[in-house]
Amino acid sequence: MARAGLDTHTLVLAAAELADAQGVQEVTLAALAAKLGVRPPSLYNHINGLAGLRTLLAIHGLEQLYDAMSAAAEGARGEQAVHALSQAYIGFARQHPGLYETTLRAPEEGDTALEAAGGKVLSLIIQVLSCFGLDEEGNLHAVRGLRSILHGFSALENQGGFGMPLDLNVSLTRLIRAYIAGIRCMGEGADELE
Amino acid sequence: MARAGLDTHTLVLAAAELADAQGVQEVTLAALAAKLGVRPPSLYNHINGLAGLRTLLAIHGLEQLYDAMSAAAEGARGEQAVHALSQAYIGFARQHPGLYETTLRAPEEGDTALEAAGGKVLSLIIQVLSCFGLDEEGNLHAVRGLRSILHGFSALENQGGFGMPLDLNVSLTRLIRAYIAGIRCMGEGADELE
DNA sequence: ATAATAAACTAATATGATTAGTTTTACAAG
DNA sequence: CTTGTAAAACTAATCATATTAGTTTATTAT
């Protein structure tokens, strides 16, 4: 019964590896305990059950995602910054498909750590898009648009939803470019459809 | 031991109700059997286990989604058709969040029924976008873009990912409009970034 | 009527999450 | 160096779910 020397962070890292290598549905306490050389109940000393582990995974994933995005957008402005940010987002989702997937769980109300991690990512996107001179409401709509694009592209790519033999990076670049061009072209007087 | 008179279609409809009302993770054979007044093993007379049920759900969802989209786009052309199609897509995802979610499972290779159901949706999008005069490759990239937008928006909306108190339909309309405007504004000579 | 098929059942097994209660390790205070 | 405490591991047990095997019964066709 020698101690394994586990702690919460070790568990989260091991669970993230499992998620990326085997898929989120394979992140079970049984599998995690086996990977760490311990019995499942021992994990409860460090995490709050499977639900707690998933929340920690989401926070960890959002932090990694934020780091990747903010490093990529560093020093860039305007359209270039949006492209850099977007490529970092999709790159993270590609490299960490399982961890990325955990990122999407809606936070339970009052889960301030998870809300904060998600809020940092959101703020970064808001900031990068603020260069386009939209009013505050327009900027928030634009943020929703970019998030939709980035998540939709990542999810479809990761789930093999893009069957066609066509370069994915070209698709992404065109999509982002079109969206930015669209925001610029529309200007102010394009509300007659609503 | 009176017969319950079940068949595959009844199971799929009941499972879809469960998925929409309780969430996909609550679609268990135990819950489905209870809802139908039967013991879990009895379900195996009609479906190929939980995995088989999920595949059938995905096909059913894609068919419903196709019907909604094609009815909405019927008779419309160009930008109007894209807006109609998009609103039908998001509307379906709103009304059937669980069923919509099952729709996204990547088909196992050789699952021709699921591939066909997904292919019909894809073809419809290709057709609606073909009005924009892009070349074949450009059109396929555009389809990827629109699918990303629609799925990303639906997924984020359904998971409560849009926290801001801002009208969702306005966000969607602006997003689609910007994307279409972007495709048009960019024209042909916009490849200097790749 | 009767035979064959299909649909339900019971019983049993396997996996996984979780809780309760126990043992042992590590460490700090005397 | 002893000893007491807290943390970390354990075993054992329970519950829920999926699944398989084998059985019974209802329906249907001959």
GROMACS .gro file of C-alpha atoms in nm, chain A:
model
  194
    1MET     CA    1   0.000   0.000   0.000
    2ALA     CA    2   0.283   0.238  -0.079
    3ARG     CA    3   0.157   0.584  -0.153
    4ALA     CA    4   0.131   0.680  -0.514
    5GLY     CA    5   0.196   1.046  -0.444
    6LEU     CA    6  -0.098   1.170  -0.647
    7ASP     CA    7  -0.248   1.514  -0.640
    8THR     CA    8  -0.530   1.688  -0.821
    9HIS     CA    9  -0.311   1.832  -1.093
   10THR     CA   10  -0.157   1.496  -1.175
   11LEU     CA   11  -0.504   1.348  -1.211
   12VAL     CA   12  -0.617   1.624  -1.442
   13LEU     CA   13  -0.310   1.587  -1.663
   14ALA     CA   14  -0.353   1.211  -1.682
   15ALA     CA   15  -0.722   1.250  -1.757
   16ALA     CA   16  -0.642   1.501  -2.031
   17GLU     CA   17  -0.404   1.250  -2.189
   18LEU     CA   18  -0.672   0.986  -2.178
   19ALA     CA   19  -0.925   1.223  -2.331
   20ASP     CA   20  -0.696   1.318  -2.619
   21ALA     CA   21  -0.570   0.968  -2.686
   22GLN     CA   22  -0.885   0.762  -2.635
   23GLY     CA   23  -1.172   1.007  -2.655
   24VAL     CA   24  -1.377   1.175  -2.386
   25GLN     CA   25  -1.605   0.878  -2.336
   26GLU     CA   26  -1.304   0.672  -2.228
   27VAL     CA   27  -1.226   0.907  -1.943
   28THR     CA   28  -1.363   0.687  -1.668
   29LEU     CA   29  -1.247   0.673  -1.311
   30ALA     CA   30  -1.168   0.307  -1.368
   31ALA     CA   31  -0.940   0.386  -1.663
   32LEU     CA   32  -0.781   0.681  -1.487
   33ALA     CA   33  -0.712   0.478  -1.175
   34ALA     CA   34  -0.559   0.201  -1.385
   35LYS     CA   35  -0.337   0.449  -1.567
   36LEU     CA   36  -0.217   0.587  -1.235
   37GLY     CA   37  -0.169   0.247  -1.071
   38VAL     CA   38  -0.433   0.300  -0.805
   39ARG     CA   39  -0.783   0.179  -0.716
   40PRO     CA   40  -1.079   0.391  -0.825
   41PRO     CA   41  -1.190   0.497  -0.477
   42SER     CA   42  -0.846   0.647  -0.411
   43LEU     CA   43  -0.915   0.914  -0.671
   44TYR     CA   44  -1.182   1.061  -0.444
   45ASN     CA   45  -0.907   1.191  -0.221
   46HIS     CA   46  -0.817   1.437  -0.496
   47ILE     CA   47  -1.125   1.499  -0.705
   48ASN     CA   48  -1.494   1.532  -0.649
   49GLY     CA   49  -1.599   1.225  -0.842
   50LEU     CA   50  -1.630   1.207  -1.216
   51ALA     CA   51  -1.834   1.525  -1.234
   52GLY     CA   52  -1.567   1.715  -1.046
   53LEU     CA   53  -1.295   1.577  -1.269
   54ARG     CA   54  -1.484   1.691  -1.577
   55THR     CA   55  -1.514   2.040  -1.441
   56LEU     CA   56  -1.141   2.050  -1.369
   57LEU     CA   57  -1.070   1.922  -1.718
   58ALA     CA   58  -1.285   2.198  -1.866
   59ILE     CA   59  -1.100   2.463  -1.667
   60HIS     CA   60  -0.763   2.317  -1.761
   61GLY     CA   61  -0.863   2.304  -2.128
   62LEU     CA   62  -0.989   2.663  -2.128
   63GLU     CA   63  -0.665   2.782  -1.970
   64GLN     CA   64  -0.456   2.602  -2.229
   65LEU     CA   65  -0.679   2.735  -2.503
   66TYR     CA   66  -0.646   3.087  -2.371
   67ASP     CA   67  -0.268   3.060  -2.352
   68ALA     CA   68  -0.247   2.937  -2.711
   69MET     CA   69  -0.479   3.206  -2.841
   70SER     CA   70  -0.327   3.493  -2.652
   71ALA     CA   71   0.028   3.393  -2.752
   72ALA     CA   72  -0.079   3.377  -3.114
   73ALA     CA   73  -0.259   3.710  -3.115
   74GLU     CA   74   0.020   3.886  -2.926
   75GLY     CA   75   0.143   4.186  -3.118
   76ALA     CA   76  -0.097   4.142  -3.409
   77ARG     CA   77  -0.378   4.380  -3.493
   78GLY     CA   78  -0.697   4.376  -3.692
   79GLU     CA   79  -0.749   4.107  -3.949
   80GLN     CA   80  -0.410   3.949  -3.892
   81ALA     CA   81  -0.487   3.911  -3.524
   82VAL     CA   82  -0.817   3.741  -3.602
   83HIS     CA   83  -0.648   3.495  -3.832
   84ALA     CA   84  -0.374   3.422  -3.579
   85LEU     CA   85  -0.626   3.375  -3.300
   86SER     CA   86  -0.842   3.151  -3.514
   87GLN     CA   87  -0.558   2.931  -3.625
   88ALA     CA   88  -0.447   2.895  -3.265
   89TYR     CA   89  -0.800   2.795  -3.165
   90ILE     CA   90  -0.834   2.533  -3.437
   91GLY     CA   91  -0.479   2.415  -3.375
   92PHE     CA   92  -0.553   2.359  -3.011
   93ALA     CA   93  -0.869   2.169  -3.092
   94ARG     CA   94  -0.670   1.952  -3.333
   95GLN     CA   95  -0.390   1.876  -3.094
   96HIS     CA   96  -0.619   1.822  -2.797
   97PRO     CA   97  -0.948   1.694  -2.932
   98GLY     CA   98  -1.058   1.537  -2.607
   99LEU     CA   99  -0.957   1.824  -2.386
  100TYR     CA  100  -1.116   2.067  -2.630
  101GLU     CA  101  -1.439   1.876  -2.609
  102THR     CA  102  -1.451   1.898  -2.230
  103THR     CA  103  -1.421   2.273  -2.268
  104LEU     CA  104  -1.775   2.306  -2.393
  105ARG     CA  105  -1.970   2.196  -2.090
  106ALA     CA  106  -2.198   2.471  -1.975
  107PRO     CA  107  -2.081   2.584  -1.632
  108GLU     CA  108  -2.310   2.506  -1.341
  109GLU     CA  109  -2.427   2.827  -1.186
  110GLY     CA  110  -2.187   2.947  -0.923
  111ASP     CA  111  -1.890   2.764  -1.066
  112THR     CA  112  -1.675   3.072  -1.061
  113ALA     CA  113  -1.349   2.902  -1.161
  114LEU     CA  114  -1.500   2.762  -1.477
  115GLU     CA  115  -1.682   3.084  -1.553
  116ALA     CA  116  -1.360   3.277  -1.508
  117ALA     CA  117  -1.166   3.050  -1.741
  118GLY     CA  118  -1.436   3.083  -2.005
  119GLY     CA  119  -1.457   3.455  -1.945
  120LYS     CA  120  -1.087   3.504  -2.021
  121VAL     CA  121  -1.124   3.339  -2.359
  122LEU     CA  122  -1.430   3.546  -2.432
  123SER     CA  123  -1.260   3.869  -2.332
  124LEU     CA  124  -0.969   3.794  -2.559
  125ILE     CA  125  -1.198   3.748  -2.857
  126ILE     CA  126  -1.388   4.065  -2.771
  127GLN     CA  127  -1.064   4.255  -2.753
  128VAL     CA  128  -0.932   4.129  -3.085
  129LEU     CA  129  -1.258   4.210  -3.260
  130SER     CA  130  -1.281   4.556  -3.105
  131CYS     CA  131  -1.042   4.687  -3.373
  132PHE     CA  132  -1.317   4.678  -3.633
  133GLY     CA  133  -1.497   4.986  -3.511
  134LEU     CA  134  -1.832   4.826  -3.437
  135ASP     CA  135  -2.056   4.966  -3.169
  136GLU     CA  136  -2.076   4.771  -2.847
  137GLU     CA  137  -2.377   4.566  -2.945
  138GLY     CA  138  -2.238   4.502  -3.291
  139ASN     CA  139  -1.917   4.384  -3.138
  140LEU     CA  140  -2.098   4.134  -2.918
  141HIS     CA  141  -2.287   3.997  -3.215
  142ALA     CA  142  -1.958   3.968  -3.400
  143VAL     CA  143  -1.806   3.778  -3.109
  144ARG     CA  144  -2.092   3.532  -3.122
  145GLY     CA  145  -2.029   3.494  -3.490
  146LEU     CA  146  -1.659   3.425  -3.455
  147ARG     CA  147  -1.713   3.183  -3.170
  148SER     CA  148  -1.971   2.998  -3.375
  149ILE     CA  149  -1.731   2.973  -3.666
  150LEU     CA  150  -1.442   2.854  -3.455
  151HIS     CA  151  -1.637   2.601  -3.256
  152GLY     CA  152  -1.832   2.475  -3.553
  153PHE     CA  153  -1.524   2.428  -3.762
  154SER     CA  154  -1.338   2.253  -3.481
  155ALA     CA  155  -1.623   2.023  -3.393
  156LEU     CA  156  -1.690   1.922  -3.752
  157GLU     CA  157  -1.323   1.870  -3.825
  158ASN     CA  158  -1.262   1.667  -3.511
  159GLN     CA  159  -1.561   1.446  -3.575
  160GLY     CA  160  -1.466   1.378  -3.932
  161GLY     CA  161  -1.762   1.578  -4.052
  162PHE     CA  162  -1.570   1.722  -4.346
  163GLY     CA  163  -1.561   1.435  -4.588
  164MET     CA  164  -1.439   1.617  -4.895
  165PRO     CA  165  -1.071   1.587  -4.993
  166LEU     CA  166  -1.004   1.958  -4.966
  167ASP     CA  167  -0.738   2.138  -4.764
  168LEU     CA  168  -0.881   2.223  -4.424
  169ASN     CA  169  -0.653   2.518  -4.363
  170VAL     CA  170  -0.764   2.677  -4.686
  171SER     CA  171  -1.125   2.631  -4.581
  172LEU     CA  172  -1.058   2.795  -4.248
  173THR     CA  173  -0.864   3.088  -4.390
  174ARG     CA  174  -1.134   3.156  -4.646
  175LEU     CA  175  -1.405   3.133  -4.387
  176ILE     CA  176  -1.238   3.380  -4.155
  177ARG     CA  177  -1.150   3.611  -4.438
  178ALA     CA  178  -1.504   3.606  -4.570
  179TYR     CA  179  -1.647   3.679  -4.228
  180ILE     CA  180  -1.416   3.974  -4.172
  181ALA     CA  181  -1.481   4.104  -4.521
  182GLY     CA  182  -1.851   4.067  -4.456
  183ILE     CA  183  -1.836   4.266  -4.135
  184ARG     CA  184  -1.653   4.541  -4.320
  185CYS     CA  185  -1.865   4.538  -4.634
  186MET     CA  186  -2.194   4.549  -4.451
  187GLY     CA  187  -2.108   4.869  -4.275
  188GLU     CA  188  -2.390   5.040  -4.090
  189GLY     CA  189  -2.691   5.048  -4.319
  190ALA     CA  190  -2.765   4.680  -4.358
  191ASP     CA  191  -3.050   4.628  -4.117
  192GLU     CA  192  -3.336   4.612  -4.362
  193LEU     CA  193  -3.368   4.238  -4.328
  194GLU     CA  194  -3.443   4.205  -3.960
   0.00000   0.00000   0.00000
